[in-house]
Amino acid sequence: MNVRPASPADGPAIRDVARRSLQASYSLGPQAITSAIEEWYDEEQLEATLADGDRLLLVADDDGQIVGFSESVLAADNTGTLLWLHVDPAHRGVGNAASLFERTREQLRELGAAYLQGRVLDDNVDGNTFYEEQGFERAGSEEIDIAGHTYVENLYTESERWGREPMETDEGRTVYVDHDNHERGSIAPFHVVYGGEDAEDRYGYFCSNCNTLANAMDSMGRIECDSCGNVRKPLRWDAAYL
């Protein structure tokens, strides 16, 4: 099996693998799966992903057949986030996922990532087990909305963790910036901010570009820092994508 960068010609195969993998591993309805694939991997979006220097899309090519792919993003703080690792159910159990994961990690390191994290829905038992088998630890979880239904998504990080830093708001309230959980911004990452140290009550986001709190989100899941203009757009699961 050869793991290589994806090309525009791989689009149909990527969409087919994504569909089969989502159907096998996630409790998502057919319409949600179809809408997600059209939004994330149609020709226009695939072209934009391949042109983005901070995005990494690799495919597992088995003698001309695409049997899996991974999609990752590199943040400004040198953190690589593995957004997706899909393997066709007919080609699981023979090491394809592990090979794709290792090659993805190597490529992210070459791009400058000093730290790696991954995201997976809680109900994907195999996906959660896979990260644990790679030596990752669950750093937190959050509720997300997909096509009007609430799901829990888990965040996995490598064993070294940065932890949560207390910060005081303008109103004198102490909140906690989670340096192990961030979303990509147009300039720099937005770190998730919790209202308590137990990370159960989400307060908002922390802009790492200008070190200020940003907790105003519009109906499309978009956050913009009032101080520097850093913008966070939904990466994958937000309702705006479905």
CSV table of C-alpha atoms in Angstrom, one decimal:
chain,number,residue,atom,x,y,z
A,1,MET,CA,0.0,0.0,0.0
A,2,ASN,CA,1.2,3.5,-0.9
A,3,VAL,CA,0.3,6.5,1.1
A,4,ARG,CA,0.5,9.6,-1.0
A,5,PRO,CA,-0.9,13.2,-1.3
A,6,ALA,CA,-4.4,13.3,-2.7
A,7,SER,CA,-5.0,14.8,-6.2
A,8,PRO,CA,-8.2,16.2,-7.7
A,9,ALA,CA,-8.7,13.0,-9.6
A,10,ASP,CA,-9.1,11.1,-6.3
A,11,GLY,CA,-12.3,13.0,-5.5
A,12,PRO,CA,-14.8,10.3,-6.4
A,13,ALA,CA,-12.9,7.6,-4.5
A,14,ILE,CA,-12.5,9.9,-1.5
A,15,ARG,CA,-16.2,10.5,-1.4
A,16,ASP,CA,-17.0,6.8,-1.8
A,17,VAL,CA,-14.6,5.8,1.1
A,18,ALA,CA,-16.0,8.6,3.3
A,19,ARG,CA,-19.6,7.4,2.7
A,20,ARG,CA,-18.8,3.7,3.4
A,21,SER,CA,-16.7,4.6,6.5
A,22,LEU,CA,-19.4,7.0,8.0
A,23,GLN,CA,-22.1,4.4,7.4
A,24,ALA,CA,-20.1,1.7,9.2
A,25,SER,CA,-18.7,3.7,12.1
A,26,TYR,CA,-21.2,6.5,13.0
A,27,SER,CA,-24.8,6.6,14.0
A,28,LEU,CA,-25.6,9.3,11.4
A,29,GLY,CA,-28.6,9.2,9.2
A,30,PRO,CA,-28.3,8.8,5.4
A,31,GLN,CA,-29.2,12.4,4.7
A,32,ALA,CA,-26.7,13.8,7.2
A,33,ILE,CA,-24.0,11.6,5.7
A,34,THR,CA,-24.9,12.7,2.1
A,35,SER,CA,-25.0,16.4,3.1
A,36,ALA,CA,-21.7,16.2,4.9
A,37,ILE,CA,-19.9,14.5,2.0
A,38,GLU,CA,-21.2,17.0,-0.5
A,39,GLU,CA,-20.1,19.9,1.7
A,40,TRP,CA,-16.7,18.6,2.7
A,41,TYR,CA,-15.5,16.7,-0.4
A,42,ASP,CA,-17.3,18.1,-3.5
A,43,GLU,CA,-15.0,19.2,-6.3
A,44,GLU,CA,-14.8,22.8,-5.2
A,45,GLN,CA,-14.1,22.1,-1.6
A,46,LEU,CA,-11.6,19.4,-2.4
A,47,GLU,CA,-9.8,21.9,-4.7
A,48,ALA,CA,-9.7,24.4,-1.9
A,49,THR,CA,-8.4,21.8,0.6
A,50,LEU,CA,-5.6,20.7,-1.7
A,51,ALA,CA,-4.6,24.4,-2.3
A,52,ASP,CA,-4.4,25.2,1.4
A,53,GLY,CA,-0.8,25.0,2.6
A,54,ASP,CA,-2.0,24.3,6.2
A,55,ARG,CA,-4.2,21.3,5.2
A,56,LEU,CA,-2.9,17.8,4.6
A,57,LEU,CA,-5.0,15.3,2.6
A,58,LEU,CA,-3.4,11.9,2.2
A,59,VAL,CA,-4.8,8.8,0.5
A,60,ALA,CA,-4.0,5.1,0.9
A,61,ASP,CA,-3.5,3.6,-2.5
A,62,ASP,CA,-3.6,-0.1,-2.8
A,63,ASP,CA,-2.5,-1.0,-6.4
A,64,GLY,CA,-4.5,1.8,-7.9
A,65,GLN,CA,-7.5,1.5,-5.5
A,66,ILE,CA,-8.1,4.2,-2.8
A,67,VAL,CA,-8.9,2.3,0.4
A,68,GLY,CA,-8.6,5.1,2.9
A,69,PHE,CA,-7.6,8.7,3.5
A,70,SER,CA,-6.7,11.2,6.2
A,71,GLU,CA,-7.4,14.9,6.5
A,72,SER,CA,-5.4,17.1,8.9
A,73,VAL,CA,-4.8,20.7,9.6
A,74,LEU,CA,-1.8,22.5,11.0
A,75,ALA,CA,-2.5,25.4,13.4
A,76,ALA,CA,-0.3,28.5,13.9
A,77,ASP,CA,0.9,27.1,17.3
A,78,ASN,CA,2.5,24.1,15.6
A,79,THR,CA,-0.3,21.7,16.6
A,80,GLY,CA,-1.4,19.2,14.0
A,81,THR,CA,-5.1,18.1,14.3
A,82,LEU,CA,-6.2,14.9,12.7
A,83,LEU,CA,-9.8,15.7,11.6
A,84,TRP,CA,-10.5,12.4,9.7
A,85,LEU,CA,-9.0,9.0,9.2
A,86,HIS,CA,-11.3,6.9,7.1
A,87,VAL,CA,-10.6,3.3,5.9
A,88,ASP,CA,-13.1,1.4,3.7
A,89,PRO,CA,-14.7,-1.2,5.9
A,90,ALA,CA,-13.8,-3.9,3.4
A,91,HIS,CA,-10.1,-3.1,3.9
A,92,ARG,CA,-10.0,-2.8,7.7
A,93,GLY,CA,-8.2,-5.1,10.1
A,94,VAL,CA,-5.0,-5.5,8.0
A,95,GLY,CA,-3.0,-2.5,9.2
A,96,ASN,CA,-4.2,0.1,6.7
A,97,ALA,CA,-5.4,2.5,9.4
A,98,ALA,CA,-2.1,2.3,11.4
A,99,SER,CA,0.0,2.8,8.2
A,100,LEU,CA,-2.1,5.8,7.2
A,101,PHE,CA,-1.9,7.2,10.7
A,102,GLU,CA,1.9,6.9,10.9
A,103,ARG,CA,2.4,8.5,7.5
A,104,THR,CA,0.1,11.3,8.4
A,105,ARG,CA,2.0,11.9,11.6
A,106,GLU,CA,5.3,11.9,9.7
A,107,GLN,CA,4.0,14.4,7.2
A,108,LEU,CA,2.6,16.7,9.9
A,109,ARG,CA,6.0,16.6,11.6
A,110,GLU,CA,7.7,17.6,8.4
A,111,LEU,CA,5.3,20.5,8.0
A,112,GLY,CA,6.3,21.7,11.5
A,113,ALA,CA,3.8,20.2,13.9
A,114,ALA,CA,5.4,19.6,17.2
A,115,TYR,CA,2.2,18.2,18.8
A,116,LEU,CA,-0.6,16.1,17.5
A,117,GLN,CA,-4.3,15.7,18.5
A,118,GLY,CA,-7.3,14.0,17.0
A,119,ARG,CA,-11.1,14.2,17.2
A,120,VAL,CA,-13.6,11.4,17.0
A,121,LEU,CA,-17.3,10.9,18.0
A,122,ASP,CA,-17.9,9.1,21.2
A,123,ASP,CA,-20.1,6.5,19.6
A,124,ASN,CA,-17.3,5.4,17.2
A,125,VAL,CA,-16.0,2.7,19.5
A,126,ASP,CA,-13.3,1.5,17.1
A,127,GLY,CA,-12.1,5.1,16.5
A,128,ASN,CA,-11.7,5.8,20.2
A,129,THR,CA,-9.9,2.5,20.8
A,130,PHE,CA,-7.6,3.3,17.8
A,131,TYR,CA,-6.4,6.5,19.4
A,132,GLU,CA,-5.8,4.8,22.7
A,133,GLU,CA,-3.8,2.1,21.0
A,134,GLN,CA,-1.6,4.8,19.5
A,135,GLY,CA,-0.8,6.1,23.0
A,136,PHE,CA,-3.1,9.0,23.0
A,137,GLU,CA,-5.1,10.2,26.0
A,138,ARG,CA,-8.6,11.6,26.0
A,139,ALA,CA,-8.2,15.3,26.9
A,140,GLY,CA,-11.9,16.3,26.9
A,141,SER,CA,-15.2,16.1,25.1
A,142,GLU,CA,-17.9,18.4,24.0
A,143,GLU,CA,-21.5,18.3,22.7
A,144,ILE,CA,-21.9,19.1,19.0
A,145,ASP,CA,-24.9,19.4,16.7
A,146,ILE,CA,-25.2,17.4,13.5
A,147,ALA,CA,-28.3,17.8,11.4
A,148,GLY,CA,-30.4,18.7,14.5
A,149,HIS,CA,-29.1,15.9,16.7
A,150,THR,CA,-26.7,16.2,19.6
A,151,TYR,CA,-23.6,14.1,19.7
A,152,VAL,CA,-20.5,13.9,21.9
A,153,GLU,CA,-17.1,14.4,20.3
A,154,ASN,CA,-13.9,13.3,22.1
A,155,LEU,CA,-10.6,15.1,21.8
A,156,TYR,CA,-7.4,12.9,22.0
A,157,THR,CA,-3.9,14.3,22.6
A,158,GLU,CA,-0.5,12.9,22.8
A,159,SER,CA,0.6,12.0,26.4
A,160,GLU,CA,2.2,15.4,26.9
A,161,ARG,CA,-0.5,18.0,27.7
A,162,TRP,CA,-0.4,21.7,28.3
A,163,GLY,CA,-3.4,21.8,30.6
A,164,ARG,CA,-5.9,24.6,31.5
A,165,GLU,CA,-4.7,28.1,32.4
A,166,PRO,CA,-6.9,30.3,34.7
A,167,MET,CA,-7.7,33.8,33.3
A,168,GLU,CA,-9.8,36.7,34.7
A,169,THR,CA,-12.5,38.3,32.6
A,170,ASP,CA,-13.3,42.0,32.5
A,171,GLU,CA,-16.1,41.3,34.9
A,172,GLY,CA,-13.8,39.7,37.4
A,173,ARG,CA,-14.8,36.1,36.7
A,174,THR,CA,-12.1,33.4,36.6
A,175,VAL,CA,-12.3,31.2,33.5
A,176,TYR,CA,-10.0,28.5,32.2
A,177,VAL,CA,-8.2,28.5,28.8
A,178,ASP,CA,-7.7,24.9,27.6
A,179,HIS,CA,-4.4,24.8,25.7
A,180,ASP,CA,-5.1,21.2,24.6
A,181,ASN,CA,-8.3,22.0,22.8
A,182,HIS,CA,-8.4,24.5,20.0
A,183,GLU,CA,-10.1,25.4,16.8
A,184,ARG,CA,-8.4,26.8,13.7
A,185,GLY,CA,-8.5,30.6,13.1
A,186,SER,CA,-7.7,32.6,10.1
A,187,ILE,CA,-4.6,34.1,11.8
A,188,ALA,CA,-4.1,31.9,14.9
A,189,PRO,CA,-5.9,29.2,16.8
A,190,PHE,CA,-8.9,29.9,19.1
A,191,HIS,CA,-8.6,27.9,22.3
A,192,VAL,CA,-11.7,26.7,24.1
A,193,VAL,CA,-12.5,28.5,27.4
A,194,TYR,CA,-14.4,26.9,30.2
A,195,GLY,CA,-16.3,28.5,33.0
A,196,GLY,CA,-14.9,26.1,35.6
A,197,GLU,CA,-11.7,24.0,36.1
A,198,ASP,CA,-13.7,20.8,35.6
A,199,ALA,CA,-14.3,21.8,31.9
A,200,GLU,CA,-18.0,21.1,32.0
A,201,ASP,CA,-19.3,24.6,31.4
A,202,ARG,CA,-18.0,26.2,28.1
A,203,TYR,CA,-17.5,30.0,28.4
A,204,GLY,CA,-16.2,30.9,24.9
A,205,TYR,CA,-12.9,31.1,23.1
A,206,PHE,CA,-9.5,32.6,23.6
A,207,CYS,CA,-7.8,34.2,20.6
A,208,SER,CA,-4.1,33.1,20.7
A,209,ASN,CA,-3.1,35.8,18.2
A,210,CYS,CA,-3.8,38.8,20.5
A,211,ASN,CA,-4.5,36.9,23.8
A,212,THR,CA,-8.0,38.1,24.3
A,213,LEU,CA,-11.3,36.4,25.0
A,214,ALA,CA,-13.8,36.0,22.2
A,215,ASN,CA,-17.2,34.5,23.0
A,216,ALA,CA,-19.6,35.9,20.5
A,217,MET,CA,-20.7,33.3,17.9
A,218,ASP,CA,-23.1,34.0,15.0
A,219,SER,CA,-25.8,31.5,13.9
A,220,MET,CA,-23.4,29.9,11.4
A,221,GLY,CA,-20.9,29.0,14.1
A,222,ARG,CA,-18.5,31.8,13.1
A,223,ILE,CA,-16.4,33.7,15.7
A,224,GLU,CA,-14.5,36.9,15.0
A,225,CYS,CA,-12.1,38.4,17.5
A,226,ASP,CA,-13.0,42.1,18.0
A,227,SER,CA,-9.4,43.0,18.8
A,228,CYS,CA,-7.5,41.6,15.8
A,229,GLY,CA,-10.0,40.3,13.3
A,230,ASN,CA,-9.0,36.6,13.7
A,231,VAL,CA,-11.9,34.5,12.4
A,232,ARG,CA,-12.9,31.0,13.4
A,233,LYS,CA,-15.1,29.1,10.9
A,234,PRO,CA,-16.6,25.7,11.5
A,235,LEU,CA,-14.2,22.9,10.4
A,236,ARG,CA,-16.5,20.0,10.1
A,237,TRP,CA,-19.2,19.1,12.5
A,238,ASP,CA,-21.0,22.4,13.0
A,239,ALA,CA,-24.7,22.5,12.0
A,240,ALA,CA,-23.8,25.1,9.3
A,241,TYR,CA,-22.0,22.3,7.4
A,242,LEU,CA,-25.1,20.1,7.1
